[in-house]
């Protein structure tokens, strides 16, 4: 009964957060100064008429919400209110969302849903591979380091993790890019070698894999450190507990102690970090994507901010918010499963 | 073996596989060009077209692709002249108002359908009827009507004589009526994705992914210039260091841009040739002085006109010009890869550029003398001069768009140089949109460091300095000179090319004498190509644009 109630309340709160984000997203971008119909382009050829025509096409000629044509705090002023309060940018946006339409990107003339789908796939492929690799390696190294506490193994793991964790992603990416392209002949841009005719599907995936190597390596080096550090410190606390001593006294093998007695108790902080990181995976890693020109979501979002591409921005942020919220929900529910005390408190 | 160990060894196996693919792939990347299979030229650039729809496109990368995939009635050439494209002849009536074009027969679209005069008339009418096309619509302003009386004739009637119809028509790409017919009305035209991009040009689109690549295949049946290579790939590198690394390692055969600092290293790179020259569409950097006169302040268009009164005095602008060391700016900001500028018409515009003008020399003593003589003296001894009436010290706000890479360093240099003659500046970068809002037609600034992109024809940038443009926001200085305005009107209807050139030169002399702007430099185009892959790149035809159709239809794999 209790678990059921918990589920309902968590899911309810998540839905509420999504609704809040939908509304916030709309206003957030419009408070920024800037005009998508100019898209950062200043050109004497762009006449007043052309600009107005573009505004009409984007639906920017309508008030944002009733009585307001701008949300720029510097220009905010009371205005005469329209006859039909529903014929405003805000309610058109909400109406479209209800119908499942994310609109057409201002900058690229393509449906936002299509862009997001394409970019999401690329991002999940790259960032997902890096995250899974980091999680597996990070937990393994962290556990070993804690078990071999105060030995050369531990110190090596600790120091190298600290060094890796403090390295700027951009810088490490560039270093690996120079090294990988010069000494290993690895490709350093994009996802495939365009123009190649692949004999089999397998060849195509091999090509994608080669393009993924350097960005995945960069990501793994940065993230693995985080998991190692957290896993090691939680493990150390757990390993000093009396029940571990008891388990040792019972003559259990190292592996049994670690797996059945230590790991599950040490798992809580890691679950949190993993869930949060996986949620943000969808945002892509802007720095890695831009160093290696990987066509992911992070890169698309950055471009949309620069171009004031409202439909794409709204779509991307909605996607990001939903995935972070879902990841958090999963973490919450996993928590109550891993640690029964969470349910009652 | 415990499970933990098994896990670790599994990870090691993965790492081993991964590095094995890496090593194996390395050999493939460095494979020579002269292997069997299609000859694919790979171009690396930092941008990407925004859309393949010529009506809606804004970015210059899109126009680079349009020029390869579409044909026009006239084609622009690197030496600054035009030649006929899909038209085989052009005749103009004596009054200059009616142009009759004979269209070549046998021209085919990429989908195999024949191209006729009907397609030409359809395309031109499409551009003319769509005000929501930001650029191409503006090239049709002087067209009264466009008709195709038969399949091989197009008649364009003008509202008045036009001296540069070749320039206007070179941007009006011929679209297939059978494709665009269903997307011609209302907002459908600008919203059309045009992913297939059917044209008649020397290259056809095979695949396009925004911000990733544009993959083109050669149209070997092109009537004028069938390419010798088979395919072209434009690949986007977000990171310019990666772009340089890509040409060093042979992943691309040519790059269209690079950080200025990379030029020296590429110069010494084996199998890579670095080339510099006049840009295809030159960017002109300008130092803008707000000199709008109170009576010209466009109050109806939102003008507030808060500029410093000293900047309305030619003496002050002249003194600042003498106090500006252009050579130092070029050396520091462009690492020497630029030429000192004169007016908004850059040297890259060939014969339109008035090369007879003598620049104001860098001469601090002279600058001080001019200010002293005009009555601007440092009365309170704080190192900053005051207005002749003793009030209002010469402290100018100096702004630049925050997305500019050159401007911050230039602002610092200018600030030091001008302080030497007793003029102080307050430096601040601004978001480009915010800058537009204070710039024009608000005139709520003193000095802005900005720039223009230029067309091959001088009309566009000469128009920026006319009185007429003050309320529209195109005039950023507020400069107003009736004599200049008269000449502008004259050149825009002068059909005799030599006479028009004389007027255009005269206008540049006026703008230069009045110190409407200080033009610090005209940046050079810097590109590089690999010498071991393809030969025949055009590097000495006036303008430098290896990505232009002129190079891509003549290059061949190196044997």
XYZ file of C-alpha atoms in Angstrom, chain A residues 215-335:
121
model
C 34.965 11.600 -28.245
C 34.029 8.512 -26.205
C 37.541 8.251 -24.825
C 37.517 11.936 -23.818
C 34.228 11.520 -22.069
C 35.188 8.311 -20.319
C 38.395 9.804 -18.930
C 36.495 12.759 -17.485
C 33.531 10.841 -16.067
C 35.181 7.687 -14.853
C 37.023 9.782 -12.282
C 33.779 11.003 -10.736
C 32.468 7.469 -10.274
C 35.775 6.194 -8.907
C 35.984 8.925 -6.274
C 32.418 8.488 -5.061
C 32.471 4.705 -5.156
C 35.776 4.556 -3.290
C 34.743 6.855 -0.448
C 31.341 5.201 0.116
C 32.940 1.782 -0.045
C 35.517 2.790 2.561
C 32.763 3.833 4.983
C 30.832 0.635 4.416
C 33.896 -1.577 4.703
C 34.652 -0.215 8.181
C 31.247 -1.402 9.482
C 31.065 -4.233 11.972
C 28.984 -6.487 9.759
C 31.802 -6.589 7.223
C 34.110 -7.778 9.959
C 31.519 -10.397 10.876
C 31.302 -11.504 7.271
C 35.057 -11.832 7.132
C 35.003 -13.830 10.353
C 32.431 -16.197 8.848
C 35.055 -16.955 6.198
C 33.219 -15.564 3.186
C 35.233 -14.935 0.040
C 36.289 -11.398 -0.875
C 33.877 -11.389 -3.777
C 30.937 -12.508 -1.660
C 31.631 -9.834 0.931
C 31.876 -7.114 -1.668
C 28.841 -8.201 -3.660
C 26.364 -9.234 -0.963
C 27.324 -7.074 1.965
C 29.176 -3.990 0.832
C 28.092 -3.069 -2.685
C 24.376 -2.865 -2.050
C 24.847 -0.580 0.923
C 27.321 1.561 -0.973
C 25.086 1.785 -4.033
C 22.818 4.645 -2.942
C 25.057 7.633 -3.772
C 26.107 6.037 -7.058
C 22.484 5.494 -8.068
C 21.845 9.194 -7.566
C 24.815 10.271 -9.645
C 24.120 7.747 -12.384
C 20.473 8.788 -12.617
C 21.310 12.466 -12.751
C 24.052 11.985 -15.316
C 21.872 9.783 -17.497
C 19.136 12.393 -17.374
C 21.530 15.065 -18.553
C 22.880 12.721 -21.235
C 20.081 13.975 -23.409
C 21.441 17.496 -23.220
C 24.508 16.091 -24.892
C 27.934 17.215 -23.991
C 28.240 20.525 -25.782
C 31.993 20.705 -25.379
C 32.704 17.211 -26.640
C 30.209 17.573 -29.454
C 31.758 20.811 -30.598
C 35.383 19.669 -30.408
C 34.602 16.596 -32.498
C 31.791 18.156 -34.593
C 29.446 15.425 -33.438
C 25.906 16.250 -34.605
C 24.217 15.880 -31.229
C 21.532 17.658 -29.274
C 23.898 19.861 -27.297
C 25.243 21.361 -30.463
C 21.731 21.892 -31.868
C 20.602 23.575 -28.656
C 23.599 25.903 -28.646
C 22.927 26.916 -32.222
C 19.254 27.490 -31.420
C 20.182 29.867 -28.587
C 22.469 31.883 -30.851
C 19.828 32.098 -33.590
C 16.927 32.725 -31.203
C 15.227 29.721 -32.799
C 12.311 29.592 -30.334
C 10.562 26.419 -31.585
C 13.770 24.387 -31.533
C 14.761 25.827 -28.143
C 11.385 25.004 -26.647
C 11.480 21.488 -28.041
C 15.028 20.812 -26.887
C 14.442 22.142 -23.385
C 11.210 20.226 -23.053
C 13.002 17.034 -24.033
C 15.802 17.771 -21.593
C 13.419 18.567 -18.756
C 11.347 15.462 -19.319
C 14.372 13.188 -19.364
C 15.881 14.717 -16.236
C 12.545 14.390 -14.458
C 12.119 10.787 -15.547
C 15.679 9.937 -14.490
C 15.017 11.487 -11.083
C 11.769 9.596 -10.758
C 13.548 6.341 -11.512
C 16.262 7.190 -8.982
C 13.631 7.926 -6.332
C 11.847 4.656 -6.949
C 15.090 2.671 -7.025
C 16.035 4.243 -3.726
